[in-house]
PDB file of C-alpha atoms and ligand atoms in Angstrom:
ATOM      1  CA  UNK A  21     -21.222  62.641 -34.835  1.00 62.00           C
ATOM      2  CA  UNK A  22     -21.099  62.517 -38.613  1.00 77.00           C
ATOM      3  CA  UNK A  23     -23.007  65.308 -40.340  1.00 93.00           C
ATOM      4  CA  UNK A  24     -25.954  64.518 -42.580  1.00 97.00           C
ATOM      5  CA  UNK A  25     -24.701  67.191 -44.994  1.00 98.00           C
ATOM      6  CA  UNK A  26     -21.099  68.416 -45.006  1.00 98.00           C
ATOM      7  CA  UNK A  27     -20.166  71.185 -47.419  1.00 98.00           C
ATOM      8  CA  UNK A  28     -16.730  72.767 -47.875  1.00 98.00           C
ATOM      9  CA  UNK A  29     -15.971  75.717 -50.152  1.00 98.00           C
ATOM     10  CA  UNK A  30     -18.646  74.630 -52.630  1.00 98.00           C
ATOM     11  CA  UNK A  31     -18.806  76.614 -55.848  1.00 98.00           C
ATOM     12  CA  UNK A  32     -20.953  76.494 -58.962  1.00 98.00           C
ATOM     13  CA  UNK A  33     -20.718  78.835 -61.894  1.00 97.00           C
ATOM     14  CA  UNK A  34     -22.914  79.024 -64.957  1.00 95.00           C
ATOM     15  CA  UNK A  35     -20.610  80.992 -67.250  1.00 93.00           C
ATOM     16  CA  UNK A  36     -20.310  84.393 -65.606  1.00 92.00           C
ATOM     17  CA  UNK A  37     -22.970  83.688 -62.991  1.00 94.00           C
ATOM     18  CA  UNK A  38     -21.611  82.490 -59.633  1.00 95.00           C
ATOM     19  CA  UNK A  39     -24.683  80.641 -58.402  1.00 97.00           C
ATOM     20  CA  UNK A  40     -22.719  79.252 -55.415  1.00 97.00           C
ATOM     21  CA  UNK A  41     -19.713  81.260 -54.352  1.00 96.00           C
ATOM     22  CA  UNK A  42     -17.822  79.260 -51.698  1.00 97.00           C
ATOM     23  CA  UNK A  43     -20.252  77.636 -49.283  1.00 97.00           C
ATOM     24  CA  UNK A  44     -19.382  75.925 -45.968  1.00 97.00           C
ATOM     25  CA  UNK A  45     -22.198  74.213 -44.147  1.00 97.00           C
ATOM     26  CA  UNK A  46     -22.823  71.369 -41.689  1.00 97.00           C
ATOM     27  CA  UNK A  47     -26.297  69.969 -41.217  1.00 97.00           C
ATOM     28  CA  UNK A  48     -26.416  67.711 -38.127  1.00 96.00           C
ATOM     29  CA  UNK A  49     -28.024  64.275 -38.386  1.00 97.00           C
ATOM     30  CA  UNK A  50     -31.618  64.279 -37.253  1.00 97.00           C
ATOM     31  CA  UNK A  51     -32.000  68.040 -37.490  1.00 96.00           C
ATOM     32  CA  UNK A  52     -34.698  70.055 -39.221  1.00 97.00           C
ATOM     33  CA  UNK A  53     -32.653  72.538 -41.229  1.00 97.00           C
ATOM     34  CA  UNK A  54     -33.964  75.478 -43.222  1.00 96.00           C
ATOM     35  CA  UNK A  55     -32.368  77.105 -46.249  1.00 95.00           C
ATOM     36  CA  UNK A  56     -33.778  80.563 -46.804  1.00 92.00           C
ATOM     37  CA  UNK A  57     -32.991  83.054 -49.492  1.00 89.00           C
ATOM     38  CA  UNK A  58     -34.579  85.331 -52.069  1.00 87.00           C
ATOM     39  CA  UNK A  59     -35.172  84.287 -55.686  1.00 87.00           C
ATOM     40  CA  UNK A  60     -31.925  83.473 -57.431  1.00 89.00           C
ATOM     41  CA  UNK A  61     -29.970  83.005 -54.166  1.00 92.00           C
ATOM     42  CA  UNK A  62     -28.757  79.551 -55.260  1.00 94.00           C
ATOM     43  CA  UNK A  63     -31.056  77.266 -53.248  1.00 93.00           C
ATOM     44  CA  UNK A  64     -32.127  75.057 -56.159  1.00 93.00           C
ATOM     45  CA  UNK A  65     -28.571  74.851 -57.475  1.00 95.00           C
ATOM     46  CA  UNK A  66     -27.419  73.716 -54.037  1.00 97.00           C
ATOM     47  CA  UNK A  67     -30.095  71.022 -53.854  1.00 96.00           C
ATOM     48  CA  UNK A  68     -29.427  69.874 -57.411  1.00 95.00           C
ATOM     49  CA  UNK A  69     -25.750  69.355 -56.557  1.00 97.00           C
ATOM     50  CA  UNK A  70     -26.684  67.257 -53.520  1.00 97.00           C
ATOM     51  CA  UNK A  71     -28.944  64.983 -55.568  1.00 94.00           C
ATOM     52  CA  UNK A  72     -26.544  64.698 -58.504  1.00 93.00           C
ATOM     53  CA  UNK A  73     -28.553  66.680 -61.055  1.00 92.00           C
ATOM     54  CA  UNK A  74     -25.920  69.418 -61.383  1.00 95.00           C
ATOM     55  CA  UNK A  75     -22.129  69.065 -61.257  1.00 97.00           C
ATOM     56  CA  UNK A  76     -20.280  71.334 -58.871  1.00 97.00           C
ATOM     57  CA  UNK A  77     -17.521  73.635 -60.126  1.00 97.00           C
ATOM     58  CA  UNK A  78     -15.357  73.187 -57.021  1.00 97.00           C
ATOM     59  CA  UNK A  79     -15.231  72.227 -53.351  1.00 98.00           C
ATOM     60  CA  UNK A  80     -16.616  69.265 -51.476  1.00 97.00           C
ATOM     61  CA  UNK A  81     -20.171  68.045 -50.854  1.00 98.00           C
ATOM     62  CA  UNK A  82     -20.948  64.945 -48.784  1.00 97.00           C
ATOM     63  CA  UNK A  83     -24.213  63.395 -47.637  1.00 97.00           C
ATOM     64  CA  UNK A  84     -23.907  60.913 -44.754  1.00 96.00           C
ATOM     65  CA  UNK A  85     -20.230  60.664 -45.640  1.00 96.00           C
ATOM     66  CA  UNK A  86     -20.867  59.910 -49.347  1.00 97.00           C
ATOM     67  CA  UNK A  87     -19.318  62.230 -51.882  1.00 97.00           C
ATOM     68  CA  UNK A  88     -22.245  63.401 -54.023  1.00 97.00           C
ATOM     69  CA  UNK A  89     -20.285  62.864 -57.240  1.00 96.00           C
ATOM     70  CA  UNK A  90     -17.804  60.032 -56.535  1.00 96.00           C
ATOM     71  CA  UNK A  91     -20.328  57.986 -54.502  1.00 96.00           C
ATOM     72  CA  UNK A  92     -23.446  59.188 -56.294  1.00 92.00           C
ATOM     73  CA  UNK A  93     -25.203  55.805 -56.206  1.00 91.00           C
ATOM     74  CA  UNK A  94     -24.924  55.538 -52.430  1.00 93.00           C
ATOM     75  CA  UNK A  95     -25.813  59.212 -51.988  1.00 94.00           C
ATOM     76  CA  UNK A  96     -28.855  58.827 -54.262  1.00 91.00           C
ATOM     77  CA  UNK A  97     -30.194  55.988 -52.114  1.00 92.00           C
ATOM     78  CA  UNK A  98     -30.068  57.934 -48.832  1.00 96.00           C
ATOM     79  CA  UNK A  99     -31.664  61.137 -50.173  1.00 97.00           C
ATOM     80  CA  UNK A 100     -35.336  61.718 -50.929  1.00 96.00           C
ATOM     81  CA  UNK A 101     -36.155  64.880 -52.875  1.00 95.00           C
ATOM     82  CA  UNK A 102     -39.551  66.534 -53.220  1.00 93.00           C
ATOM     83  CA  UNK A 103     -38.785  69.065 -55.970  1.00 89.00           C
ATOM     84  CA  UNK A 104     -40.754  72.185 -56.817  1.00 82.00           C
ATOM     85  CA  UNK A 105     -41.569  70.892 -60.263  1.00 78.00           C
ATOM     86  CA  UNK A 106     -43.738  67.876 -60.971  1.00 76.00           C
ATOM     87  CA  UNK A 107     -41.271  65.978 -63.105  1.00 78.00           C
ATOM     88  CA  UNK A 108     -43.171  62.672 -63.170  1.00 84.00           C
ATOM     89  CA  UNK A 109     -44.919  60.476 -65.743  1.00 85.00           C
ATOM     90  CA  UNK A 110     -48.213  62.286 -65.449  1.00 85.00           C
ATOM     91  CA  UNK A 111     -50.252  59.745 -67.466  1.00 89.00           C
ATOM     92  CA  UNK A 112     -49.512  56.881 -65.058  1.00 94.00           C
ATOM     93  CA  UNK A 113     -51.413  55.850 -61.920  1.00 95.00           C
ATOM     94  CA  UNK A 114     -49.576  57.199 -58.913  1.00 96.00           C
ATOM     95  CA  UNK A 115     -49.072  53.793 -57.288  1.00 97.00           C
ATOM     96  CA  UNK A 116     -47.346  52.605 -60.466  1.00 96.00           C
ATOM     97  CA  UNK A 117     -45.063  55.663 -60.538  1.00 96.00           C
ATOM     98  CA  UNK A 118     -43.949  54.884 -56.992  1.00 97.00           C
ATOM     99  CA  UNK A 119     -43.294  51.198 -57.728  1.00 97.00           C
ATOM    100  CA  UNK A 120     -41.284  52.179 -60.795  1.00 95.00           C
ATOM    101  CA  UNK A 121     -39.175  54.640 -58.806  1.00 93.00           C
ATOM    102  CA  UNK A 122     -38.528  52.040 -56.102  1.00 95.00           C
ATOM    103  CA  UNK A 123     -37.403  49.600 -58.806  1.00 94.00           C
ATOM    104  CA  UNK A 124     -34.946  52.175 -60.084  1.00 90.00           C
ATOM    105  CA  UNK A 125     -33.400  52.122 -56.598  1.00 91.00           C
ATOM    106  CA  UNK A 126     -33.140  48.310 -56.653  1.00 92.00           C
ATOM    107  CA  UNK A 127     -36.108  47.582 -54.395  1.00 94.00           C
ATOM    108  CA  UNK A 128     -37.819  44.263 -55.375  1.00 95.00           C
ATOM    109  CA  UNK A 129     -41.357  44.606 -56.793  1.00 94.00           C
ATOM    110  CA  UNK A 130     -43.318  42.984 -53.952  1.00 94.00           C
ATOM    111  CA  UNK A 131     -41.573  45.173 -51.382  1.00 96.00           C
ATOM    112  CA  UNK A 132     -41.973  48.216 -53.650  1.00 96.00           C
ATOM    113  CA  UNK A 133     -45.759  47.686 -53.844  1.00 97.00           C
ATOM    114  CA  UNK A 134     -46.057  47.443 -50.070  1.00 97.00           C
ATOM    115  CA  UNK A 135     -43.916  50.549 -49.609  1.00 97.00           C
ATOM    116  CA  UNK A 136     -45.984  52.459 -52.177  1.00 97.00           C
ATOM    117  CA  UNK A 137     -49.142  51.625 -50.200  1.00 97.00           C
ATOM    118  CA  UNK A 138     -47.471  52.725 -46.984  1.00 96.00           C
ATOM    119  CA  UNK A 139     -46.231  56.099 -48.237  1.00 96.00           C
ATOM    120  CA  UNK A 140     -49.555  56.899 -49.908  1.00 97.00           C
ATOM    121  CA  UNK A 141     -51.256  56.228 -46.565  1.00 96.00           C
ATOM    122  CA  UNK A 142     -48.650  58.344 -44.785  1.00 93.00           C
ATOM    123  CA  UNK A 143     -49.485  61.402 -46.923  1.00 93.00           C
ATOM    124  CA  UNK A 144     -53.233  60.719 -46.919  1.00 93.00           C
ATOM    125  CA  UNK A 145     -53.946  59.885 -50.599  1.00 95.00           C
ATOM    126  CA  UNK A 146     -54.116  56.081 -50.502  1.00 96.00           C
ATOM    127  CA  UNK A 147     -57.650  56.187 -51.908  1.00 97.00           C
ATOM    128  CA  UNK A 148     -56.191  57.807 -55.067  1.00 96.00           C
ATOM    129  CA  UNK A 149     -53.647  55.042 -55.666  1.00 96.00           C
ATOM    130  CA  UNK A 150     -55.068  54.088 -59.084  1.00 97.00           C
ATOM    131  CA  UNK A 151     -55.604  57.657 -60.279  1.00 96.00           C
ATOM    132  CA  UNK A 152     -53.194  59.019 -62.862  1.00 96.00           C
ATOM    133  CA  UNK A 153     -51.023  61.862 -61.688  1.00 94.00           C
ATOM    134  CA  UNK A 154     -52.464  64.591 -63.892  1.00 93.00           C
ATOM    135  CA  UNK A 155     -55.970  63.930 -62.547  1.00 94.00           C
ATOM    136  CA  UNK A 156     -54.956  64.795 -58.992  1.00 93.00           C
ATOM    137  CA  UNK A 157     -55.769  68.199 -57.529  1.00 90.00           C
ATOM    138  CA  UNK A 158     -52.903  70.637 -56.894  1.00 88.00           C
ATOM    139  CA  UNK A 159     -52.847  69.774 -53.195  1.00 89.00           C
ATOM    140  CA  UNK A 160     -52.837  66.043 -53.880  1.00 92.00           C
ATOM    141  CA  UNK A 161     -49.944  66.512 -56.294  1.00 92.00           C
ATOM    142  CA  UNK A 162     -47.988  68.106 -53.431  1.00 91.00           C
ATOM    143  CA  UNK A 163     -48.780  65.175 -51.188  1.00 93.00           C
ATOM    144  CA  UNK A 164     -47.811  62.770 -53.933  1.00 95.00           C
ATOM    145  CA  UNK A 165     -44.416  64.454 -54.460  1.00 94.00           C
ATOM    146  CA  UNK A 166     -43.766  63.944 -50.750  1.00 94.00           C
ATOM    147  CA  UNK A 167     -44.789  60.272 -51.005  1.00 96.00           C
ATOM    148  CA  UNK A 168     -42.462  59.868 -53.976  1.00 96.00           C
ATOM    149  CA  UNK A 169     -39.563  61.309 -51.972  1.00 95.00           C
ATOM    150  CA  UNK A 170     -40.305  58.823 -49.180  1.00 96.00           C
ATOM    151  CA  UNK A 171     -40.455  55.659 -51.294  1.00 96.00           C
ATOM    152  CA  UNK A 172     -36.785  54.803 -50.620  1.00 94.00           C
ATOM    153  CA  UNK A 173     -37.169  55.483 -46.876  1.00 94.00           C
ATOM    154  CA  UNK A 174     -34.472  58.178 -47.075  1.00 96.00           C
ATOM    155  CA  UNK A 175     -32.216  59.300 -44.225  1.00 97.00           C
ATOM    156  CA  UNK A 176     -32.233  62.823 -45.650  1.00 98.00           C
ATOM    157  CA  UNK A 177     -35.439  64.354 -46.982  1.00 97.00           C
ATOM    158  CA  UNK A 178     -35.024  67.486 -49.101  1.00 97.00           C
ATOM    159  CA  UNK A 179     -38.119  69.613 -49.558  1.00 95.00           C
ATOM    160  CA  UNK A 180     -37.880  72.436 -52.081  1.00 92.00           C
ATOM    161  CA  UNK A 181     -40.577  74.946 -51.126  1.00 89.00           C
ATOM    162  CA  UNK A 182     -43.071  72.182 -50.290  1.00 86.00           C
ATOM    163  CA  UNK A 183     -45.891  74.546 -49.340  1.00 85.00           C
ATOM    164  CA  UNK A 184     -45.452  77.347 -51.896  1.00 83.00           C
ATOM    165  CA  UNK A 185     -48.873  78.420 -53.121  1.00 80.00           C
ATOM    166  CA  UNK A 186     -50.917  75.956 -51.043  1.00 84.00           C
ATOM    167  CA  UNK A 187     -53.817  76.938 -48.783  1.00 87.00           C
ATOM    168  CA  UNK A 188     -53.432  77.253 -45.021  1.00 89.00           C
ATOM    169  CA  UNK A 189     -55.131  73.951 -44.213  1.00 90.00           C
ATOM    170  CA  UNK A 190     -52.967  71.892 -46.546  1.00 89.00           C
ATOM    171  CA  UNK A 191     -49.884  73.753 -45.341  1.00 89.00           C
ATOM    172  CA  UNK A 192     -50.622  72.694 -41.778  1.00 91.00           C
ATOM    173  CA  UNK A 193     -51.334  69.105 -42.812  1.00 90.00           C
ATOM    174  CA  UNK A 194     -48.050  68.903 -44.723  1.00 90.00           C
ATOM    175  CA  UNK A 195     -46.244  70.400 -41.715  1.00 91.00           C
ATOM    176  CA  UNK A 196     -47.668  67.690 -39.467  1.00 92.00           C
ATOM    177  CA  UNK A 197     -46.495  64.931 -41.802  1.00 92.00           C
ATOM    178  CA  UNK A 198     -43.023  66.452 -42.071  1.00 94.00           C
ATOM    179  CA  UNK A 199     -42.670  67.015 -38.318  1.00 95.00           C
ATOM    180  CA  UNK A 200     -43.655  63.390 -37.738  1.00 94.00           C
ATOM    181  CA  UNK A 201     -40.958  62.200 -40.157  1.00 95.00           C
ATOM    182  CA  UNK A 202     -38.348  64.342 -38.393  1.00 97.00           C
ATOM    183  CA  UNK A 203     -39.416  62.985 -35.012  1.00 96.00           C
ATOM    184  CA  UNK A 204     -38.870  59.469 -36.350  1.00 94.00           C
ATOM    185  CA  UNK A 205     -35.248  60.407 -37.112  1.00 95.00           C
ATOM    186  CA  UNK A 206     -35.250  61.645 -40.717  1.00 97.00           C
ATOM    187  CA  UNK A 207     -32.970  64.640 -41.283  1.00 98.00           C
ATOM    188  CA  UNK A 208     -34.837  67.367 -43.164  1.00 98.00           C
ATOM    189  CA  UNK A 209     -33.518  70.121 -45.398  1.00 97.00           C
ATOM    190  CA  UNK A 210     -36.274  72.543 -46.316  1.00 95.00           C
ATOM    191  CA  UNK A 211     -36.145  75.579 -48.553  1.00 92.00           C
ATOM    192  CA  UNK A 212     -38.795  78.183 -48.051  1.00 87.00           C
ATOM    193  CA  UNK A 213     -39.683  81.801 -48.617  1.00 82.00           C
ATOM    194  CA  UNK A 214     -41.996  81.758 -45.608  1.00 80.00           C
ATOM    195  CA  UNK A 215     -40.207  82.889 -42.463  1.00 81.00           C
ATOM    196  CA  UNK A 216     -43.112  81.667 -40.327  1.00 82.00           C
ATOM    197  CA  UNK A 217     -42.609  78.207 -41.836  1.00 86.00           C
ATOM    198  CA  UNK A 218     -38.941  78.263 -40.773  1.00 89.00           C
ATOM    199  CA  UNK A 219     -39.870  79.516 -37.304  1.00 89.00           C
ATOM    200  CA  UNK A 220     -42.476  76.816 -36.893  1.00 89.00           C
ATOM    201  CA  UNK A 221     -40.406  73.905 -38.188  1.00 94.00           C
ATOM    202  CA  UNK A 222     -36.665  74.465 -38.208  1.00 96.00           C
ATOM    203  CA  UNK A 223     -34.032  73.987 -35.480  1.00 94.00           C
ATOM    204  CA  UNK A 224     -31.522  75.936 -37.516  1.00 95.00           C
ATOM    205  CA  UNK A 225     -31.625  78.108 -40.582  1.00 94.00           C
ATOM    206  CA  UNK A 226     -29.013  79.213 -43.108  1.00 95.00           C
ATOM    207  CA  UNK A 227     -29.592  82.430 -45.024  1.00 92.00           C
ATOM    208  CA  UNK A 228     -28.305  82.180 -48.576  1.00 93.00           C
ATOM    209  CA  UNK A 229     -27.947  85.271 -50.721  1.00 91.00           C
ATOM    210  CA  UNK A 230     -26.139  85.637 -54.071  1.00 92.00           C
ATOM    211  CA  UNK A 231     -24.492  82.242 -53.637  1.00 95.00           C
ATOM    212  CA  UNK A 232     -23.094  82.946 -50.149  1.00 95.00           C
ATOM    213  CA  UNK A 233     -24.201  81.910 -46.672  1.00 95.00           C
ATOM    214  CA  UNK A 234     -24.841  85.109 -44.687  1.00 91.00           C
ATOM    215  CA  UNK A 235     -25.862  83.515 -41.368  1.00 91.00           C
ATOM    216  CA  UNK A 236     -26.520  80.183 -39.721  1.00 94.00           C
ATOM    217  CA  UNK A 237     -28.665  80.434 -36.599  1.00 92.00           C
ATOM    218  CA  UNK A 238     -31.897  79.349 -34.959  1.00 92.00           C
ATOM    219  CA  UNK A 239     -34.930  81.175 -36.362  1.00 87.00           C
ATOM    220  CA  UNK A 240     -35.323  83.036 -33.031  1.00 85.00           C
ATOM    221  CA  UNK A 241     -31.682  84.157 -33.025  1.00 86.00           C
ATOM    222  CA  UNK A 242     -32.063  85.447 -36.558  1.00 80.00           C
ATOM    223  CA  UNK A 243     -34.984  87.601 -35.512  1.00 75.00           C
ATOM    224  CA  UNK A 244     -33.063  88.909 -32.493  1.00 76.00           C
ATOM    225  CA  UNK A 245     -29.973  89.693 -34.540  1.00 72.00           C
ATOM    226  CA  UNK A 246     -32.060  92.027 -36.646  1.00 65.00           C
ATOM    227  CA  UNK A 247     -31.753  90.343 -40.001  1.00 60.00           C
ATOM    228  CA  UNK A 248     -35.200  91.808 -40.621  1.00 53.00           C
ATOM    229  CA  UNK A 249     -34.246  93.241 -43.989  1.00 56.00           C
ATOM    230  CA  UNK A 250     -33.445  89.744 -45.292  1.00 54.00           C
ATOM    231  CA  UNK A 251     -36.576  88.400 -43.732  1.00 47.00           C
ATOM    232  CA  UNK A 252     -38.672  91.101 -45.365  1.00 50.00           C
ATOM    233  CA  UNK A 253     -37.208  90.213 -48.748  1.00 54.00           C
ATOM    234  CA  UNK A 254     -38.205  86.614 -48.176  1.00 57.00           C
ATOM    235  CA  UNK A 255     -41.794  87.543 -47.521  1.00 43.00           C
ATOM    236  CA  UNK A 256     -42.656  88.539 -51.067  1.00 49.00           C
TER     237      UNK A 256
HETATM  238  P1  ATP B  16     -35.725  80.527 -56.529  1.00 55.57           P
HETATM  239  O1  ATP B  16     -36.061  80.872 -55.116  1.00 55.57           O
HETATM  240  O2  ATP B  16     -36.245  81.534 -57.499  1.00 55.57           O
HETATM  241  O3  ATP B  16     -36.052  79.116 -56.919  1.00 55.57           O
HETATM  242  P2  ATP B  16     -32.928  79.826 -56.147  1.00 55.57           P
HETATM  243  O4  ATP B  16     -32.442  80.366 -54.856  1.00 55.57           O
HETATM  244  O5  ATP B  16     -33.334  78.401 -56.193  1.00 55.57           O
HETATM  245  O6  ATP B  16     -34.102  80.732 -56.680  1.00 55.57           O
HETATM  246  P3  ATP B  16     -31.153  79.123 -58.338  1.00 55.57           P
HETATM  247  O7  ATP B  16     -32.252  78.635 -59.196  1.00 55.57           O
HETATM  248  O8  ATP B  16     -30.229  78.126 -57.751  1.00 55.57           O
HETATM  249  O9  ATP B  16     -31.734  80.077 -57.180  1.00 55.57           O
HETATM  250  O10 ATP B  16     -30.304  80.171 -59.212  1.00 55.57           O
HETATM  251  C1  ATP B  16     -29.096  80.775 -58.760  1.00 55.57           C
HETATM  252  C2  ATP B  16     -28.487  81.600 -59.884  1.00 55.57           C
HETATM  253  O11 ATP B  16     -27.997  80.732 -60.916  1.00 55.57           O
HETATM  254  C3  ATP B  16     -29.480  82.544 -60.564  1.00 55.57           C
HETATM  255  O12 ATP B  16     -28.778  83.727 -60.918  1.00 55.57           O
HETATM  256  C4  ATP B  16     -29.897  81.764 -61.804  1.00 55.57           C
HETATM  257  O13 ATP B  16     -30.273  82.640 -62.819  1.00 55.57           O
HETATM  258  C5  ATP B  16     -28.626  81.018 -62.155  1.00 55.57           C
HETATM  259  N1  ATP B  16     -28.892  79.739 -62.833  1.00 55.57           N
HETATM  260  C6  ATP B  16     -29.546  78.680 -62.302  1.00 55.57           C
HETATM  261  N2  ATP B  16     -29.572  77.650 -63.186  1.00 55.57           N
HETATM  262  C7  ATP B  16     -28.926  78.071 -64.295  1.00 55.57           C
HETATM  263  C8  ATP B  16     -28.605  77.460 -65.567  1.00 55.57           C
HETATM  264  N3  ATP B  16     -28.955  76.220 -65.855  1.00 55.57           N
HETATM  265  N4  ATP B  16     -27.935  78.210 -66.453  1.00 55.57           N
HETATM  266  C9  ATP B  16     -27.550  79.475 -66.168  1.00 55.57           C
HETATM  267  N5  ATP B  16     -27.811  80.116 -64.987  1.00 55.57           N
HETATM  268  C10 ATP B  16     -28.479  79.416 -64.071  1.00 55.57           C
END
């Protein structure tokens, strides 16, 4: 079966800094895959290459068979990204932001409006559809960023620390939504600092450190193999 993400000898340097130093990785279709690593490990750089925000220095990166640079339009349409930062038009009503994003992906307006309603319901903030982004609470902003990632009905959903700094209740609610998406067939790539989040959600986890993959294993295997020192680093 074709991999959802297929990475071969991927490198990225910023001047002297080797943010990614020769990565090989296969993320199976339909899996819930975790990318763990301490600050500065290269997680965001990796994600930004997948979504076409950063150019790689070398190697190969494919998403559902599409080269992330040569076939960037096709790749862009199968990936949904919920980034850490809220890089949206904060003065606009959230429903409008979603319709605009759908239009950017070539989705006709009537369909875009219906999809926007659907994804806002899915994440539980439909009643806020006419509220501008910067008037949402922190937790609602998180939910909205997930809705925004879902507007194109992506095959691969990338979540960059989706529950960093949120309270326990919201964390569990977001987990439920994400698990449901995975059960419906969406492949998920999640970065997190919370080992318990990886244990709870992920089938497989890759540990990234200083731009290299140290291990790929199930969360249980990682614990058994005694990678506790890495895990402890991730906790802070
Ligand atoms: P965090 O968990 O803190 O978000 P990360 O694992 O996402 O960290 P990256 O943000 O990918 O790590 O950074 C990897 C390395 O590349 C770091 O040493 C960082 O300082 C460096 N880096 C990232 N972006 C740039 C840039 N635009 N210019 C120069 N160096 C960069």
